[in-house]
Amino acid sequence: MINEHLPALIIGIPLLAAFATPLISKINDKLRNIFVIGILGATLCLVISLAFNVFNNGIFVYVMGAKSPGLTLPSGYKMPVRIILEVDGMSIFMAIITSIVSLLGAIYSWAFMHKETGKDKYYTLLLILAAGMFGMEFTGDMFNFFVFLEITSIAACGLVGFRINRGESSEAAFKTMVMYTLGALFVLFAIGILYGEYDALNIATLASRIRYTMLDKIALGLLVTGLAMKAGAVPMHMWVPDAYAEAPAPITMILVANSQASLYGLFRVCFTLYGLTISTYTLGWIIIILGVLSMFIGVTMALIQKKIKRLMAYHAISQTGYMLLGVGVGLAVLSDANALNTYGLKAMEGGIFHIMNHAMYKGLLFLTAGAVIYATGKRNLNELGGLAHKMKFTAIFFIIGAAAIAGLPPFNGFASKLIIYESVYKFNPMLSVIAMLVSILTLASFVKVFQSAFLGPEIIEVKKEPKSMIFAMLCLSVIIIAFGLFPDIVVDKIVAPAANALVNSMQYIAAILGGA
Amino acid sequence: MIDNLPFIACAILVILGLYTLTFKRNLIKIVIGLNLVESGVNLFLITLGYKSNAVAPIYTMAAKEEMVLPTPQALTLTSIVIGLATTALILSFTILIYKHYKTIDASKVRRLRE
């Protein structure tokens, strides 16, 4: 019984709980924290059980409001008329990331937000943000995707500007909101164009009808621009350092997952919606160039930053480039079966694996930065020093995160970057060389942070980091090391199904339209 | 040609909005620019479903006449509601910025870059 309704429950439970949170806050603060963590924990369990279902039985379809949840085409109709949730390997992969990150964010927030006011609104927005991300990942309907995109935008901007006592927060939130809204409007415009041409909003139906006319090219351009804007790829990256630096640390971690959810939207559009009709070579190269630009500009800007979270935010842009590079190579060779099998699919696996790894180690790094700011109240690297004396755990976690982001073995960043280097080298050696160069610059930048923040004599007053913060960071570190030690298992079990789901867009369409 | 007028109006609205977003430095005007783009997109959606001489798509007690397409109207309604929420939120950020910086000139609101 419950199995049939899993996708709807995963979106619905956090959404309903979000609006119950302010009421429970009235009773007791501690009860509210337990409630939020419990809800997100339950969602994680549901996501995992849905994941088993998807990996064993293939694509999971859920029709909202139909007599039976699997009924996509009611008698007499040739096209789906209801809102359909469609969960394939890629969607569930993203949902696993979202649920882990939001659960750990809530746990970390317990101590981190302890002294702040307005926590009921904070947790409400956090749950709405999580629900919106699940919605974006599960939906099989373009307009529905836009609605969830806007839900995450509004919740995310509310959280970026959460500290209204700082002018900088409002400034960052304003900038982010303009970029998010503009991106979402581009997406809506594109959806309008597609609807006007093909009279459908369902992704599978659209994909089966698309002809690639001039208007479709415009729509594709708008979709790629809008979604890349929200994913934070260069040259639409101006909001990323501001938003990531000003949001509370656990929110920054969830914002990273949010950017990745729009990255998922970008991949879904390129592969599923347009994958059947066009030679994707040009589109693939556009994505690759976006990726290389993001990698290089992100890391060079990071080298000159002095504020700890702003520096990490520029690295987040740079790492997004790796994902775009890996998946872009797969997209460029999509129509060439031979190249796809020899290195295209491998490159995509690398790019997709990097999405998960990035969410984990970047989350960990932002949490350590949050712990540093919590303990010292300072954001500028020049004012920090000698933190390793008091904050032993944070220092260790920082080393793990920094080694993972720089791609050192045995951490997870190494595993995914190695796959990307190897496969991209066969496509174009130059790209692989740039990717390695960026990795070295990343390492240099984090060595600088570690040296100036954690080493040296004790020069400032430091509080000890609380237990809930250590617990969240420990969970992420364990995941990072486990993925780094056993990358084969992860790639075979969850990454390969995700890459295959993107490549075989025919299956996605057939799940709705029945063998069309 | 005359049928395409609404589409031309959409294009003009969107381009005006993008112009405002790029070249104006007043935060309120930036919000107005966003709203212009949004109106253009909404008008575009409504135009898609329009049919001349048709009635509103309400089935109860309706005479058997041609109706305009209801889906774009539902989409536009949703999009207007979302637009209201974003505008309200972004204007509240503008108020906060004015409180902290005593200005709404975007070229002076740049503590983050320092």
XYZ file of C-alpha atoms in Angstrom:
630
model
C 0.000 0.000 0.000
C 2.571 2.539 1.118
C 4.900 1.366 -1.623
C 2.566 2.599 -4.332
C 2.526 6.144 -3.054
C 6.195 6.613 -2.207
C 7.032 9.533 -4.548
C 3.996 11.549 -3.455
C 4.790 10.853 0.211
C 8.420 11.931 -0.170
C 7.294 15.321 -1.459
C 4.196 15.580 0.713
C 5.571 14.704 4.142
C 8.207 17.471 4.354
C 5.771 19.950 2.803
C 3.019 19.263 5.352
C 5.513 19.040 8.203
C 6.869 22.441 7.179
C 3.577 24.081 8.001
C 3.202 22.115 11.227
C 6.619 23.295 12.417
C 5.607 26.794 13.612
C 2.769 25.240 15.620
C 5.086 22.747 17.306
C 7.557 25.562 17.981
C 4.883 27.138 20.154
C 5.072 24.125 22.492
C 8.785 23.618 22.840
C 11.982 24.359 20.938
C 13.575 20.989 21.591
C 10.449 19.119 20.502
C 10.456 21.103 17.265
C 14.068 20.200 16.530
C 13.345 16.518 17.171
C 10.237 16.744 14.977
C 12.133 18.279 12.036
C 14.990 15.784 12.292
C 12.484 12.937 12.634
C 10.589 14.050 9.531
C 13.757 14.346 7.479
C 14.959 10.976 8.810
C 11.653 9.371 7.832
C 11.956 10.948 4.382
C 15.449 9.489 4.025
C 14.041 6.028 4.852
C 11.281 6.466 2.260
C 13.821 7.613 -0.334
C 15.971 4.558 0.315
C 13.014 2.194 0.032
C 11.983 3.923 -3.224
C 15.579 3.579 -4.395
C 15.473 -0.202 -3.913
C 12.176 -0.264 -5.769
C 13.583 1.729 -8.700
C 16.826 -0.255 -8.927
C 14.956 -3.571 -8.906
C 11.852 -2.791 -10.977
C 12.908 0.063 -13.256
C 11.165 3.401 -13.662
C 8.526 4.189 -11.065
C 5.506 6.141 -12.317
C 2.993 7.846 -10.057
C -0.068 9.625 -11.407
C -1.424 12.310 -9.103
C -5.127 11.933 -8.398
C -5.805 8.960 -10.672
C -7.898 5.936 -9.673
C -4.785 3.817 -9.523
C -1.334 5.415 -9.227
C 0.108 3.555 -12.213
C -2.618 4.559 -14.686
C -0.850 6.983 -17.025
C -3.281 6.796 -19.920
C -6.917 6.658 -18.773
C -9.167 4.954 -21.328
C -9.884 7.091 -24.348
C -6.815 9.311 -23.984
C -3.731 9.101 -26.149
C -1.734 11.449 -23.971
C -1.386 11.819 -20.198
C -3.734 14.444 -18.770
C -2.725 14.419 -15.125
C 0.406 15.496 -13.321
C 2.777 12.568 -13.351
C 5.729 11.904 -11.093
C 8.325 9.796 -12.840
C 11.251 8.425 -10.878
C 14.142 6.870 -12.755
C 17.727 6.099 -11.770
C 18.874 9.697 -12.120
C 15.959 11.167 -10.140
C 16.433 8.778 -7.257
C 20.176 9.404 -7.276
C 19.553 13.123 -6.791
C 16.883 12.432 -4.173
C 19.358 10.387 -2.108
C 21.770 13.352 -2.095
C 19.000 15.794 -1.205
C 17.703 13.733 1.686
C 21.129 13.033 3.214
C 22.162 16.665 2.958
C 18.950 18.104 4.368
C 18.905 15.638 7.269
C 22.501 16.449 8.239
C 21.794 20.159 7.770
C 18.944 19.935 10.262
C 21.108 18.038 12.765
C 23.910 20.564 12.442
C 21.465 23.441 12.846
C 20.479 22.229 16.311
C 23.569 23.682 17.935
C 24.539 26.114 15.212
C 21.297 28.085 15.271
C 20.816 27.694 19.007
C 21.232 31.355 19.893
C 19.330 32.833 16.955
C 15.735 33.983 16.972
C 13.085 33.074 14.413
C 14.050 29.411 14.356
C 10.465 28.304 13.648
C 10.600 30.132 10.322
C 14.092 28.795 9.699
C 13.029 25.171 10.021
C 9.827 25.791 8.049
C 11.822 27.165 5.128
C 14.355 24.333 5.427
C 11.612 21.719 5.087
C 9.976 23.583 2.184
C 13.352 23.777 0.460
C 13.797 20.014 0.855
C 10.269 19.307 -0.417
C 10.828 21.598 -3.418
C 14.041 19.821 -4.326
C 12.366 16.394 -4.162
C 9.620 17.796 -6.377
C 12.082 19.054 -8.968
C 13.768 15.668 -9.040
C 10.664 13.509 -9.254
C 8.318 15.411 -11.486
C 7.612 14.284 -15.039
C 5.848 17.486 -16.010
C 7.511 20.659 -17.253
C 5.180 23.151 -15.612
C 5.295 21.252 -12.355
C 9.070 21.469 -12.594
C 8.798 25.255 -12.873
C 6.541 25.430 -9.814
C 8.959 23.391 -7.692
C 11.854 25.442 -9.054
C 10.168 28.582 -7.758
C 9.362 26.934 -4.415
C 13.042 26.184 -3.892
C 13.993 29.692 -5.083
C 11.715 31.438 -2.607
C 12.644 29.183 0.316
C 16.363 29.388 -0.507
C 16.350 33.184 -0.751
C 14.410 33.466 2.482
C 17.159 31.435 4.133
C 20.021 33.338 2.481
C 18.612 36.572 3.891
C 17.775 34.915 7.192
C 20.065 37.080 9.330
C 18.271 40.367 8.900
C 20.566 42.084 11.393
C 23.310 42.008 8.751
C 22.936 44.253 5.711
C 25.143 41.889 3.736
C 22.596 39.067 4.041
C 19.843 41.156 2.498
C 22.193 42.293 -0.224
C 23.105 38.696 -1.080
C 19.475 37.584 -0.902
C 18.371 40.389 -3.230
C 20.984 39.497 -5.808
C 20.197 35.784 -5.578
C 16.489 36.380 -5.845
C 16.901 38.443 -9.042
C 19.002 35.705 -10.641
C 16.705 32.864 -9.504
C 13.536 34.625 -10.638
C 14.992 35.610 -13.995
C 16.236 32.060 -14.566
C 12.849 30.620 -13.643
C 11.091 33.061 -15.992
C 13.343 31.941 -18.849
C 12.343 28.366 -18.051
C 8.661 29.352 -18.007
C 9.010 31.133 -21.341
C 10.571 28.020 -22.845
C 7.786 25.865 -21.400
C 5.266 28.222 -23.012
C 6.965 27.874 -26.391
C 7.011 24.081 -26.131
C 3.380 23.977 -25.009
C 2.323 26.233 -27.870
C 4.004 23.975 -30.391
C 3.241 20.515 -29.088
C 0.183 20.971 -26.862
C 1.713 19.013 -23.994
C 3.492 19.666 -20.717
C 4.467 16.123 -19.891
C 8.197 15.588 -20.452
C 7.753 12.139 -22.016
C 5.001 13.305 -24.391
C 6.982 16.389 -25.368
C 10.086 14.301 -25.985
C 8.195 11.973 -28.291
C 6.763 14.872 -30.316
C 9.674 17.254 -30.489
C 10.838 18.140 -34.022
C 13.711 20.537 -33.376
C 12.423 23.538 -35.276
C 13.821 27.034 -34.886
C 11.431 27.682 -31.993
C 12.692 24.553 -30.238
C 16.219 25.858 -30.519
C 15.128 29.100 -28.847
C 13.369 27.118 -26.131
C 16.480 24.984 -25.595
C 18.625 28.103 -25.333
C 16.275 29.604 -22.750
C 16.142 26.376 -20.730
C 19.917 25.939 -20.703
C 20.458 29.595 -19.750
C 17.832 29.574 -17.034
C 18.908 26.320 -15.432
C 22.640 27.035 -15.726
C 21.943 30.364 -14.023
C 20.455 28.567 -11.064
C 23.136 25.889 -11.076
C 25.755 28.635 -10.757
C 27.833 27.953 -13.876
C 30.101 30.685 -15.222
C 29.176 33.249 -16.686
C 25.983 33.368 -14.606
C 27.785 32.807 -11.299
C 27.747 36.274 -9.719
C 25.204 35.343 -7.061
C 26.961 32.148 -5.898
C 29.742 33.596 -3.715
C 27.370 36.106 -2.123
C 24.619 33.625 -1.364
C 26.895 30.820 -0.170
C 28.925 33.156 1.969
C 25.976 34.856 3.666
C 23.625 31.930 4.278
C 24.026 30.094 7.610
C 26.475 27.195 7.104
C 23.957 24.310 7.128
C 21.854 26.215 4.597
C 24.878 26.695 2.361
C 25.273 22.934 2.314
C 21.620 22.538 1.261
C 22.011 25.344 -1.305
C 24.761 23.293 -2.932
C 22.266 20.429 -3.272
C 19.713 22.910 -4.599
C 22.086 24.092 -7.315
C 22.616 20.454 -8.191
C 18.879 19.904 -8.471
C 18.781 22.498 -11.251
C 21.823 20.829 -12.754
C 19.669 17.697 -12.798
C 16.982 19.712 -14.598
C 19.561 20.792 -17.168
C 20.642 17.197 -17.786
C 17.035 16.035 -17.961
C 16.252 18.647 -20.610
C 19.368 17.934 -22.683
C 19.154 14.160 -22.561
C 15.506 13.223 -22.223
C 13.669 16.130 -23.818
C 15.999 16.843 -26.728
C 18.077 13.660 -26.760
C 16.075 11.750 -29.356
C 15.827 14.300 -32.124
C 19.043 16.213 -32.399
C 22.644 15.468 -32.962
C 23.774 16.483 -29.510
C 27.359 17.188 -30.529
C 27.055 20.997 -30.480
C 24.954 21.019 -27.323
C 27.500 18.751 -25.650
C 30.320 21.120 -26.557
C 28.344 24.096 -25.195
C 27.975 22.247 -21.875
C 31.678 21.290 -21.934
C 32.732 24.902 -22.548
C 30.447 26.104 -19.749
C 32.094 23.466 -17.560
C 35.674 24.363 -18.438
C 34.987 28.078 -17.947
C 33.375 27.369 -14.568
C 36.298 25.194 -13.480
C 38.965 27.668 -14.431
C 37.358 30.995 -13.520
C 35.984 29.545 -10.286
C 39.358 28.362 -9.057
C 41.292 31.473 -10.123
C 38.789 33.712 -8.344
C 39.022 31.482 -5.279
C 42.784 31.925 -5.026
C 42.482 35.634 -4.217
C 39.636 35.443 -1.684
C 40.205 36.262 1.975
C 36.863 35.349 3.511
C 36.646 31.647 4.273
C 33.126 30.910 3.028
C 33.466 33.130 -0.029
C 36.589 31.216 -0.985
C 34.775 27.915 -0.649
C 31.860 29.266 -2.693
C 34.195 29.972 -5.610
C 35.462 26.407 -5.302
C 31.852 25.229 -5.504
C 31.583 26.976 -8.898
C 34.803 25.355 -9.979
C 33.645 21.867 -8.954
C 30.328 22.325 -10.792
C 32.532 22.599 -13.874
C 33.717 18.997 -13.422
C 30.141 17.705 -13.440
C 29.303 19.730 -16.553
C 32.500 18.504 -18.211
C 31.854 14.825 -17.498
C 28.215 14.804 -18.493
C 28.866 17.168 -21.419
C 31.334 14.685 -22.922
C 28.678 11.993 -22.645
C 26.186 14.304 -24.353
C 28.576 15.173 -27.167
C 29.033 11.519 -28.143
C 25.461 10.443 -27.433
C 24.628 9.649 -31.046
C 27.901 7.783 -31.638
C 27.308 4.362 -30.081
C 30.929 3.261 -30.338
C 32.405 6.339 -28.647
C 29.606 6.299 -26.095
C 30.435 2.789 -25.005
C 34.202 3.225 -24.945
C 34.392 6.477 -22.972
C 31.169 8.531 -23.153
C 29.254 6.537 -20.586
C 32.294 6.388 -18.306
C 32.661 10.177 -18.476
C 29.006 10.572 -17.535
C 29.419 8.175 -14.625
C 32.358 10.266 -13.475
C 30.375 13.486 -13.767
C 27.350 12.071 -11.976
C 29.456 10.433 -9.262
C 31.113 13.816 -8.796
C 27.690 15.372 -8.107
C 27.266 13.144 -5.066
C 30.881 13.495 -3.946
C 30.719 17.248 -4.306
C 27.560 17.458 -2.217
C 29.332 15.486 0.535
C 32.782 17.098 0.691
C 31.596 20.613 -0.121
C 28.920 20.207 2.527
C 31.598 19.083 4.974
C 33.842 22.030 4.122
C 31.017 24.530 4.549
C 30.143 22.929 7.871
C 33.737 23.235 9.075
C 33.703 26.869 7.951
C 30.457 27.276 9.877
C 32.114 25.741 12.953
C 35.045 28.151 12.621
C 32.703 31.135 12.383
C 30.614 29.769 15.281
C 33.666 29.338 17.473
C 35.453 32.584 16.678
C 32.869 34.950 15.203
C 35.347 35.864 12.474
C 35.064 35.281 8.726
C 38.287 36.759 7.450
C 41.234 34.387 7.035
C 43.712 37.122 8.005
C 42.181 37.335 11.476
C 42.164 33.577 12.074
C 44.993 31.376 13.231
C 45.960 28.493 15.488
C 42.469 26.999 15.575
C 43.823 23.435 15.526
C 44.808 23.749 19.188
C 41.221 23.935 20.406
C 39.153 22.645 17.474
C 40.860 19.312 16.885
C 37.852 17.607 15.321
C 37.104 20.473 12.960
C 40.725 20.539 11.859
C 40.638 16.816 11.046
C 37.339 17.141 9.184
C 38.731 20.091 7.276
C 41.741 18.036 6.159
C 39.409 15.256 4.966
C 37.219 17.694 3.040
C 40.161 19.575 1.552
C 41.889 16.361 0.459
C 38.652 15.142 -1.101
C 38.018 18.349 -3.046
C 41.588 18.421 -4.317
C 41.226 14.837 -5.512
C 43.751 13.079 -3.285
C 43.392 9.343 -2.656
C 41.810 7.648 -0.699
C 38.958 10.165 -0.581
C 35.893 10.249 -2.791
C 36.931 13.250 -4.878
C 39.842 11.201 -6.187
C 37.568 8.385 -7.312
C 35.267 10.535 -9.417
C 37.980 12.840 -10.733
C 40.057 9.873 -11.873
C 37.119 8.522 -13.875
C 36.640 11.984 -15.429
C 40.350 12.402 -16.289
C 40.629 8.968 -17.891
C 37.507 9.132 -20.006
C 37.762 12.788 -20.995
C 41.354 12.196 -22.092
C 40.083 9.859 -24.797
C 37.629 12.524 -25.976
C 39.998 15.473 -25.946
C 43.326 15.391 -24.038
C 43.407 19.170 -23.590
C 40.242 19.143 -21.459
C 41.711 16.519 -19.171
C 44.882 18.563 -18.722
C 42.833 21.639 -17.753
C 40.857 19.560 -15.264
C 44.065 18.334 -13.597
C 45.517 21.823 -13.500
C 42.387 23.087 -11.768
C 42.719 20.287 -9.211
C 46.256 21.384 -8.373
C 45.155 24.999 -7.970
C 42.349 23.788 -5.701
C 44.847 21.963 -3.515
C 47.055 25.068 -3.344
C 44.133 27.196 -2.277
C 43.071 24.820 0.492
C 46.608 24.429 1.781
C 46.591 28.207 2.187
C 43.306 28.122 4.110
C 44.507 25.323 6.374
C 47.791 27.040 7.067
C 46.307 30.429 7.868
C 43.241 29.267 9.814
C 44.327 26.178 11.704
C 48.100 26.281 12.101
C 50.275 28.685 14.021
C 50.075 30.011 17.562
C 46.801 30.535 19.376
C 45.963 34.160 18.781
C 42.233 34.349 19.388
C 39.569 33.186 21.816
C 37.953 29.943 20.635
C 34.828 28.155 21.817
C 34.648 24.358 21.556
C 32.411 23.025 18.810
C 29.149 21.445 20.085
C 28.275 17.764 19.713
C 25.515 18.031 17.099
C 27.869 19.891 14.792
C 30.588 17.272 15.251
C 28.064 14.496 14.614
C 26.924 15.995 11.274
C 30.511 16.535 10.160
C 31.457 13.009 11.251
C 28.652 11.477 9.174
C 29.841 13.327 6.075
C 33.474 12.317 6.716
C 32.493 8.670 7.042
C 30.574 8.856 3.751
C 33.521 10.555 2.050
C 36.017 7.932 3.187
C 33.649 5.031 2.452
C 33.043 6.302 -1.082
C 36.748 6.848 -1.507
C 37.658 3.327 -0.392
C 34.907 1.466 -2.275
C 34.097 3.573 -5.324
C 33.382 0.473 -7.439
C 30.405 -0.537 -5.344
C 28.898 2.964 -5.417
C 29.458 3.375 -9.147
C 27.929 -0.013 -9.969
C 24.971 0.220 -7.609
C 23.742 3.808 -7.896
C 25.816 5.816 -10.368
C 25.616 3.483 -13.362
C 21.789 3.243 -13.217
C 21.670 7.060 -13.135
C 23.922 7.395 -16.198
C 21.970 4.710 -18.041
C 18.698 6.439 -17.193
C 19.944 9.608 -18.853
C 21.244 7.827 -21.939
C 18.172 5.652 -22.544
C 15.583 8.377 -22.906
C 13.400 5.902 -24.834
C 12.685 4.038 -21.593
C 11.616 7.254 -19.884
C 9.140 7.940 -22.678
C 7.862 4.382 -22.869
C 7.128 4.310 -19.144
C 4.473 6.981 -19.727
C 3.266 6.346 -23.257
C 3.520 2.551 -23.147
C 6.034 1.235 -25.651
C 5.639 4.164 -28.022
C 0.043 40.477 -38.892
C -2.690 41.749 -36.592
C -2.862 38.303 -34.948
C 0.785 38.532 -34.027
C 0.413 41.812 -32.155
C 0.165 40.153 -28.704
C 3.399 38.248 -29.347
C 5.129 41.473 -30.348
C 3.814 43.069 -27.159
C 5.273 40.140 -25.141
C 8.625 40.550 -26.824
C 8.636 44.299 -26.140
C 7.733 43.753 -22.476
C 10.447 41.131 -21.983
C 13.090 43.234 -23.727
C 12.130 46.339 -21.726
C 12.372 44.253 -18.563
C 15.806 42.892 -19.478
C 16.945 46.446 -20.342
C 15.795 47.693 -16.935
C 17.542 44.821 -15.179
C 20.829 45.488 -16.965
C 21.089 49.259 -16.969
C 19.169 50.599 -13.957
C 20.917 51.031 -10.617
C 17.872 51.683 -8.436
C 16.844 48.498 -6.605
C 13.123 49.289 -6.901
C 13.550 49.713 -10.648
C 15.298 46.347 -10.810
C 12.243 44.791 -9.163
C 10.045 46.595 -11.714
C 12.238 45.145 -14.472
C 11.696 41.640 -13.102
C 7.970 42.258 -13.048
C 8.035 43.459 -16.649
C 9.700 40.226 -17.775
C 7.157 38.292 -15.768
C 4.216 40.165 -17.324
C 5.641 39.515 -20.759
C 5.870 35.782 -20.060
C 2.368 35.702 -18.578
C 0.946 37.541 -21.565
C 2.694 35.042 -23.814
C 1.084 32.106 -22.000
C -2.392 33.665 -22.192
C -1.966 34.470 -25.871
C -1.170 30.833 -26.632
C -4.632 29.741 -25.553
C -6.563 32.645 -27.040
C -9.165 32.184 -29.728
C -11.159 35.093 -31.132
C -14.934 35.069 -30.523
C -14.674 32.231 -27.970
C -16.118 32.217 -24.455
C -14.470 31.576 -21.107
C -13.876 27.852 -20.483
C -16.516 27.303 -17.786
C -18.648 24.271 -18.515
C -21.441 24.786 -16.008
C -24.524 26.150 -17.786
C -22.458 27.099 -20.819
C -23.973 27.363 -24.263
C -22.295 25.141 -26.830
C -19.907 27.685 -28.126
C -16.210 27.634 -28.830
C -14.112 28.090 -25.726
C -10.599 29.357 -25.247
C -8.040 26.808 -24.075
C -8.170 26.539 -20.276
C -4.690 25.113 -19.576
C -2.690 28.287 -20.306
C -5.067 30.201 -18.066
C -4.402 27.780 -15.229
C -0.676 28.103 -15.875
C -0.845 31.894 -15.898
C -2.833 31.971 -12.691
C -0.189 29.829 -10.971
C 2.572 31.955 -12.393
C 0.902 35.176 -11.189
C 0.646 33.792 -7.658
C 4.310 32.786 -7.705
C 5.194 36.218 -9.090
C 3.347 37.875 -6.226
C 5.318 35.845 -3.696
C 8.679 36.613 -5.287
C 7.874 40.322 -5.619
C 6.802 40.551 -1.994
C 9.944 38.771 -0.817
C 12.306 40.804 -2.957
C 10.679 44.098 -1.924
C 11.072 43.134 1.720
C 14.774 42.584 1.066
C 14.868 46.056 -0.496
C 13.373 47.521 2.677
C 16.004 45.744 4.777
C 18.777 46.961 2.492
C 17.497 50.520 2.849
C 17.480 50.148 6.634
C 21.095 48.974 6.752
C 22.659 51.049 3.991
C 20.371 54.125 3.913
C 20.377 53.914 0.129
C 18.849 51.832 -2.652
C 21.463 52.669 -5.230
C 22.911 49.346 -6.372
C 26.351 50.866 -7.012
C 26.585 51.828 -3.322
C 25.146 48.581 -1.938
C 28.305 46.536 -2.242
C 29.732 45.681 1.142
C 30.044 42.060 0.045
C 32.679 42.844 -2.559
C 35.010 44.538 -0.115
